[in-house]
Amino acid sequence: MAPKPTRGRRRGRAYSRWWVYAAGAGVGAAVLAIFVIVSGLTGGDTEDPPIVMPDARPASLAQEGHVLGSSSAPVTIIEYADFQ
Amino acid sequence: MGVLPTIEEEFLLTGKAKLEIRLVAFLGELSGLAAQAAECANEQGRFWRFHDILYANQGGRGSDAFSREHLQRFAEALGLDAAAFTSCLGSGRYASIVLDDTNAAQQRGVDSTPTVFVNGREVAGSLEEMRAAIQAGLSPES
């Protein structure tokens, strides 16, 4: 027949269980905090930046395809451009 | 005031010069995609407005400022026909044209941007040098 557990032993088990719960909650909180920090650093909630709308050109300036200005202008400027 | 706005005011608006842009993609995939998007805007007659929006919203090399999603947003902000724009960009029909233009530019000795030619002669990009080259092109002896 197994010996009857004393009151002291029972209280000891309850304490050790309490520490397991506390440690689990602590680890969970730490994981959550790391997730929040990493999300903030990497832009987790990605909101699109506002679009900058430049001023429109004067209506008197001819625009035809890739050419700006009068097609009969005596000087031709060619610009090689990369948008990025 | 930057070089281009000054040149526009002094020479383009006065009918003395015209500016032609040739799009190249030296800086990676999104460079090429932005150039294709500009061609798609050109289909709707809004090349220059789209060009200006791209420059106003560029994020530099390695940024995603010219991802498909952002290019689509620019098109919508500009009031383009969004469905036609998406279809155009999705079709990739300008991809080979941008690639050909980039190769042609390299064959001409262009290896960085912006590179500017005035009446066929390469000119450094400073305002004073551009002004001088345009004035030279306007003089009767040239």
mmCIF file of C-alpha atoms in Angstrom:
data_model
loop_
_atom_site.group_PDB
_atom_site.id
_atom_site.type_symbol
_atom_site.label_atom_id
_atom_site.label_comp_id
_atom_site.label_asym_id
_atom_site.label_seq_id
_atom_site.Cartn_x
_atom_site.Cartn_y
_atom_site.Cartn_z
ATOM 1 C CA MET A 1 0.000 0.000 0.000
ATOM 2 C CA ALA A 2 1.363 3.352 -1.051
ATOM 3 C CA PRO A 3 2.112 5.830 1.705
ATOM 4 C CA LYS A 4 -0.419 8.629 2.098
ATOM 5 C CA PRO A 5 1.013 11.927 0.753
ATOM 6 C CA THR A 6 1.580 14.529 3.373
ATOM 7 C CA ARG A 7 0.127 18.084 3.115
ATOM 8 C CA GLY A 8 3.609 19.509 2.507
ATOM 9 C CA ARG A 9 4.205 17.332 -0.550
ATOM 10 C CA ARG A 10 0.833 18.319 -2.064
ATOM 11 C CA ARG A 11 1.610 22.020 -1.620
ATOM 12 C CA GLY A 12 5.038 21.445 -3.272
ATOM 13 C CA ARG A 13 3.404 19.920 -6.387
ATOM 14 C CA ALA A 14 0.972 22.846 -6.615
ATOM 15 C CA TYR A 15 3.861 25.287 -6.471
ATOM 16 C CA SER A 16 5.821 23.476 -9.194
ATOM 17 C CA ARG A 17 2.704 23.431 -11.452
ATOM 18 C CA TRP A 18 2.276 27.189 -10.885
ATOM 19 C CA TRP A 19 5.842 27.762 -12.040
ATOM 20 C CA VAL A 20 5.242 25.727 -15.211
ATOM 21 C CA TYR A 21 2.217 27.883 -16.045
ATOM 22 C CA ALA A 22 4.121 31.089 -15.309
ATOM 23 C CA ALA A 23 7.080 29.983 -17.419
ATOM 24 C CA GLY A 24 4.738 29.070 -20.301
ATOM 25 C CA ALA A 25 3.014 32.436 -20.126
ATOM 26 C CA GLY A 26 6.409 34.185 -20.031
ATOM 27 C CA VAL A 27 7.657 32.332 -23.123
ATOM 28 C CA GLY A 28 4.381 33.144 -24.933
ATOM 29 C CA ALA A 29 4.680 36.827 -24.071
ATOM 30 C CA ALA A 30 8.298 36.879 -25.241
ATOM 31 C CA VAL A 31 7.396 35.244 -28.569
ATOM 32 C CA LEU A 32 4.556 37.744 -29.052
ATOM 33 C CA ALA A 33 6.864 40.685 -28.257
ATOM 34 C CA ILE A 34 9.492 39.451 -30.738
ATOM 35 C CA PHE A 35 6.812 39.049 -33.419
ATOM 36 C CA VAL A 36 5.535 42.589 -32.841
ATOM 37 C CA ILE A 37 9.069 44.056 -32.953
ATOM 38 C CA VAL A 38 10.058 42.135 -36.099
ATOM 39 C CA SER A 39 6.769 43.087 -37.816
ATOM 40 C CA GLY A 40 7.422 46.725 -37.000
ATOM 41 C CA LEU A 41 10.970 46.581 -38.315
ATOM 42 C CA THR A 42 10.033 44.840 -41.552
ATOM 43 C CA GLY A 43 6.916 46.906 -42.172
ATOM 44 C CA GLY A 44 4.502 44.149 -41.296
ATOM 45 C CA ASP A 45 1.474 46.341 -41.790
ATOM 46 C CA THR A 46 2.284 47.576 -45.294
ATOM 47 C CA GLU A 47 0.408 50.749 -46.009
ATOM 48 C CA ASP A 48 0.951 52.085 -49.516
ATOM 49 C CA PRO A 49 2.882 55.344 -49.563
ATOM 50 C CA PRO A 50 0.959 58.359 -50.856
ATOM 51 C CA ILE A 51 1.411 59.061 -54.554
ATOM 52 C CA VAL A 52 3.198 62.300 -55.369
ATOM 53 C CA MET A 53 1.358 64.018 -58.230
ATOM 54 C CA PRO A 54 3.618 66.530 -59.974
ATOM 55 C CA ASP A 55 2.239 69.704 -61.546
ATOM 56 C CA ALA A 56 0.865 69.328 -65.047
ATOM 57 C CA ARG A 57 2.782 70.928 -67.911
ATOM 58 C CA PRO A 58 1.401 73.998 -69.659
ATOM 59 C CA ALA A 59 -1.194 73.070 -72.265
ATOM 60 C CA SER A 60 0.722 75.113 -74.832
ATOM 61 C CA LEU A 61 3.621 72.644 -74.725
ATOM 62 C CA ALA A 62 3.073 70.032 -77.416
ATOM 63 C CA GLN A 63 3.256 66.399 -76.290
ATOM 64 C CA GLU A 64 3.294 63.684 -78.898
ATOM 65 C CA GLY A 65 4.296 60.207 -77.811
ATOM 66 C CA HIS A 66 7.828 60.376 -76.459
ATOM 67 C CA VAL A 67 8.407 63.872 -77.817
ATOM 68 C CA LEU A 68 7.896 67.079 -75.882
ATOM 69 C CA GLY A 69 7.831 70.333 -77.810
ATOM 70 C CA SER A 70 7.163 71.372 -81.364
ATOM 71 C CA SER A 71 8.004 68.776 -84.007
ATOM 72 C CA SER A 72 9.359 71.609 -86.197
ATOM 73 C CA ALA A 73 11.787 72.884 -83.551
ATOM 74 C CA PRO A 74 15.302 73.267 -85.020
ATOM 75 C CA VAL A 75 17.134 71.584 -82.131
ATOM 76 C CA THR A 76 16.537 67.999 -81.092
ATOM 77 C CA ILE A 77 17.449 66.863 -77.601
ATOM 78 C CA ILE A 78 17.503 63.138 -77.009
ATOM 79 C CA GLU A 79 17.601 61.899 -73.452
ATOM 80 C CA TYR A 80 18.238 58.288 -72.535
ATOM 81 C CA ALA A 81 16.397 57.698 -69.299
ATOM 82 C CA ASP A 82 15.990 54.918 -66.782
ATOM 83 C CA PHE A 83 13.090 55.489 -64.413
ATOM 84 C CA GLN A 84 14.645 53.675 -61.480
ATOM 85 C CA MET B 1 14.872 74.710 -60.501
ATOM 86 C CA GLY B 2 16.196 71.519 -62.129
ATOM 87 C CA VAL B 3 17.756 71.158 -65.556
ATOM 88 C CA LEU B 4 14.745 69.801 -67.375
ATOM 89 C CA PRO B 5 12.187 72.370 -66.171
ATOM 90 C CA THR B 6 14.573 75.165 -67.135
ATOM 91 C CA ILE B 7 15.228 73.681 -70.570
ATOM 92 C CA GLU B 8 11.479 73.253 -71.018
ATOM 93 C CA GLU B 9 10.808 76.853 -70.139
ATOM 94 C CA GLU B 10 13.621 78.375 -72.177
ATOM 95 C CA PHE B 11 13.694 76.182 -75.257
ATOM 96 C CA LEU B 12 10.730 73.805 -75.508
ATOM 97 C CA LEU B 13 7.948 76.258 -74.706
ATOM 98 C CA THR B 14 9.510 78.782 -77.057
ATOM 99 C CA GLY B 15 9.597 76.317 -79.944
ATOM 100 C CA LYS B 16 13.396 76.336 -80.221
ATOM 101 C CA ALA B 17 13.938 72.727 -79.254
ATOM 102 C CA LYS B 18 12.109 69.468 -78.799
ATOM 103 C CA LEU B 19 12.927 66.699 -76.357
ATOM 104 C CA GLU B 20 12.676 63.025 -77.133
ATOM 105 C CA ILE B 21 12.950 60.452 -74.373
ATOM 106 C CA ARG B 22 14.355 57.013 -75.099
ATOM 107 C CA LEU B 23 13.642 54.545 -72.354
ATOM 108 C CA VAL B 24 16.314 52.119 -71.269
ATOM 109 C CA ALA B 25 16.460 49.576 -68.475
ATOM 110 C CA PHE B 26 19.935 49.470 -67.020
ATOM 111 C CA LEU B 27 18.976 49.060 -63.394
ATOM 112 C CA GLY B 28 17.147 45.774 -63.254
ATOM 113 C CA GLU B 29 13.781 44.162 -63.754
ATOM 114 C CA LEU B 30 11.646 46.941 -62.266
ATOM 115 C CA SER B 31 13.391 49.485 -64.470
ATOM 116 C CA GLY B 32 12.179 47.524 -67.464
ATOM 117 C CA LEU B 33 8.702 47.147 -66.010
ATOM 118 C CA ALA B 34 8.433 50.901 -65.411
ATOM 119 C CA ALA B 35 9.497 51.564 -69.006
ATOM 120 C CA GLN B 36 6.869 49.119 -70.250
ATOM 121 C CA ALA B 37 4.266 50.814 -68.063
ATOM 122 C CA ALA B 38 5.165 54.170 -69.602
ATOM 123 C CA GLU B 39 4.630 52.635 -73.046
ATOM 124 C CA CYS B 40 1.243 51.379 -71.874
ATOM 125 C CA ALA B 41 0.383 54.902 -70.678
ATOM 126 C CA ASN B 42 1.500 56.146 -74.083
ATOM 127 C CA GLU B 43 -1.161 53.929 -75.660
ATOM 128 C CA GLN B 44 -3.675 56.091 -73.795
ATOM 129 C CA GLY B 45 -1.949 59.323 -74.790
ATOM 130 C CA ARG B 46 -0.520 60.005 -71.315
ATOM 131 C CA PHE B 47 3.150 59.194 -71.712
ATOM 132 C CA TRP B 48 4.522 62.440 -70.302
ATOM 133 C CA ARG B 49 2.171 62.630 -67.353
ATOM 134 C CA PHE B 50 3.009 59.049 -66.438
ATOM 135 C CA HIS B 51 6.717 59.788 -66.974
ATOM 136 C CA ASP B 52 6.473 62.675 -64.513
ATOM 137 C CA ILE B 53 4.645 60.564 -61.939
ATOM 138 C CA LEU B 54 7.295 57.852 -62.171
ATOM 139 C CA TYR B 55 10.064 60.357 -61.551
ATOM 140 C CA ALA B 56 8.165 61.950 -58.697
ATOM 141 C CA ASN B 57 7.687 58.565 -57.020
ATOM 142 C CA GLN B 58 10.901 56.729 -57.772
ATOM 143 C CA GLY B 59 12.503 54.884 -54.910
ATOM 144 C CA GLY B 60 15.973 54.181 -56.231
ATOM 145 C CA ARG B 61 17.700 50.967 -57.116
ATOM 146 C CA GLY B 62 16.441 47.969 -55.202
ATOM 147 C CA SER B 63 13.204 49.586 -54.050
ATOM 148 C CA ASP B 64 9.798 48.240 -55.022
ATOM 149 C CA ALA B 65 8.481 51.669 -56.017
ATOM 150 C CA PHE B 66 7.892 50.338 -59.522
ATOM 151 C CA SER B 67 6.335 47.007 -58.673
ATOM 152 C CA ARG B 68 3.305 46.031 -60.741
ATOM 153 C CA GLU B 69 1.032 47.015 -57.859
ATOM 154 C CA HIS B 70 2.508 50.483 -57.594
ATOM 155 C CA LEU B 71 2.528 51.035 -61.350
ATOM 156 C CA GLN B 72 -1.142 50.086 -61.334
ATOM 157 C CA ARG B 73 -1.790 52.618 -58.564
ATOM 158 C CA PHE B 74 -0.047 55.329 -60.577
ATOM 159 C CA ALA B 75 -2.172 54.502 -63.603
ATOM 160 C CA GLU B 76 -5.341 54.706 -61.528
ATOM 161 C CA ALA B 77 -4.256 57.975 -59.900
ATOM 162 C CA LEU B 78 -3.708 59.377 -63.371
ATOM 163 C CA GLY B 79 -7.182 58.312 -64.445
ATOM 164 C CA LEU B 80 -6.037 55.846 -67.080
ATOM 165 C CA ASP B 81 -8.298 53.030 -68.193
ATOM 166 C CA ALA B 82 -7.123 50.628 -65.497
ATOM 167 C CA ALA B 83 -8.282 47.459 -67.252
ATOM 168 C CA ALA B 84 -6.556 48.394 -70.499
ATOM 169 C CA PHE B 85 -3.407 49.374 -68.618
ATOM 170 C CA THR B 86 -3.331 46.093 -66.666
ATOM 171 C CA SER B 87 -3.916 44.112 -69.816
ATOM 172 C CA CYS B 88 -1.155 45.993 -71.639
ATOM 173 C CA LEU B 89 1.377 45.574 -68.846
ATOM 174 C CA GLY B 90 0.397 41.947 -68.278
ATOM 175 C CA SER B 91 0.816 41.122 -71.952
ATOM 176 C CA GLY B 92 4.477 42.106 -71.873
ATOM 177 C CA ARG B 93 4.148 43.413 -75.414
ATOM 178 C CA TYR B 94 6.658 46.186 -74.820
ATOM 179 C CA ALA B 95 9.249 44.033 -73.067
ATOM 180 C CA SER B 96 11.200 43.246 -76.215
ATOM 181 C CA ILE B 97 10.959 46.859 -77.400
ATOM 182 C CA VAL B 98 12.460 48.147 -74.143
ATOM 183 C CA LEU B 99 15.165 45.486 -74.386
ATOM 184 C CA ASP B 100 15.926 46.440 -78.006
ATOM 185 C CA ASP B 101 16.074 50.143 -77.080
ATOM 186 C CA THR B 102 18.416 49.356 -74.196
ATOM 187 C CA ASN B 103 20.698 47.355 -76.493
ATOM 188 C CA ALA B 104 20.611 50.101 -79.119
ATOM 189 C CA ALA B 105 21.572 52.672 -76.491
ATOM 190 C CA GLN B 106 24.494 50.549 -75.359
ATOM 191 C CA GLN B 107 25.652 50.158 -78.952
ATOM 192 C CA ARG B 108 25.626 53.946 -79.191
ATOM 193 C CA GLY B 109 27.907 54.104 -76.161
ATOM 194 C CA VAL B 110 25.261 54.985 -73.615
ATOM 195 C CA ASP B 111 26.009 53.138 -70.399
ATOM 196 C CA SER B 112 24.428 55.371 -67.768
ATOM 197 C CA THR B 113 21.429 57.645 -67.410
ATOM 198 C CA PRO B 114 20.569 60.342 -67.961
ATOM 199 C CA THR B 115 22.663 60.654 -71.121
ATOM 200 C CA VAL B 116 21.766 63.561 -73.366
ATOM 201 C CA PHE B 117 22.449 64.291 -77.019
ATOM 202 C CA VAL B 118 21.796 67.663 -78.616
ATOM 203 C CA ASN B 119 21.533 67.478 -82.383
ATOM 204 C CA GLY B 120 23.411 64.194 -82.280
ATOM 205 C CA ARG B 121 26.238 65.331 -80.021
ATOM 206 C CA GLU B 122 26.572 63.993 -76.483
ATOM 207 C CA VAL B 123 26.371 66.710 -73.868
ATOM 208 C CA ALA B 124 27.081 66.589 -70.153
ATOM 209 C CA GLY B 125 23.942 67.025 -68.113
ATOM 210 C CA SER B 126 24.660 70.376 -66.483
ATOM 211 C CA LEU B 127 22.351 73.266 -67.284
ATOM 212 C CA GLU B 128 25.110 75.486 -68.627
ATOM 213 C CA GLU B 129 26.428 72.836 -71.000
ATOM 214 C CA MET B 130 22.931 72.018 -72.204
ATOM 215 C CA ARG B 131 22.196 75.687 -72.790
ATOM 216 C CA ALA B 132 25.437 76.146 -74.712
ATOM 217 C CA ALA B 133 24.802 73.104 -76.888
ATOM 218 C CA ILE B 134 21.249 74.201 -77.686
ATOM 219 C CA GLN B 135 22.368 77.759 -78.446
ATOM 220 C CA ALA B 136 25.033 76.339 -80.734
ATOM 221 C CA GLY B 137 22.358 74.297 -82.484
ATOM 222 C CA LEU B 138 20.271 77.434 -82.960
ATOM 223 C CA SER B 139 23.088 79.494 -84.448
ATOM 224 C CA PRO B 140 23.071 79.755 -88.265
ATOM 225 C CA GLU B 141 26.601 78.351 -88.625
ATOM 226 C CA SER B 142 25.734 75.037 -87.018
#
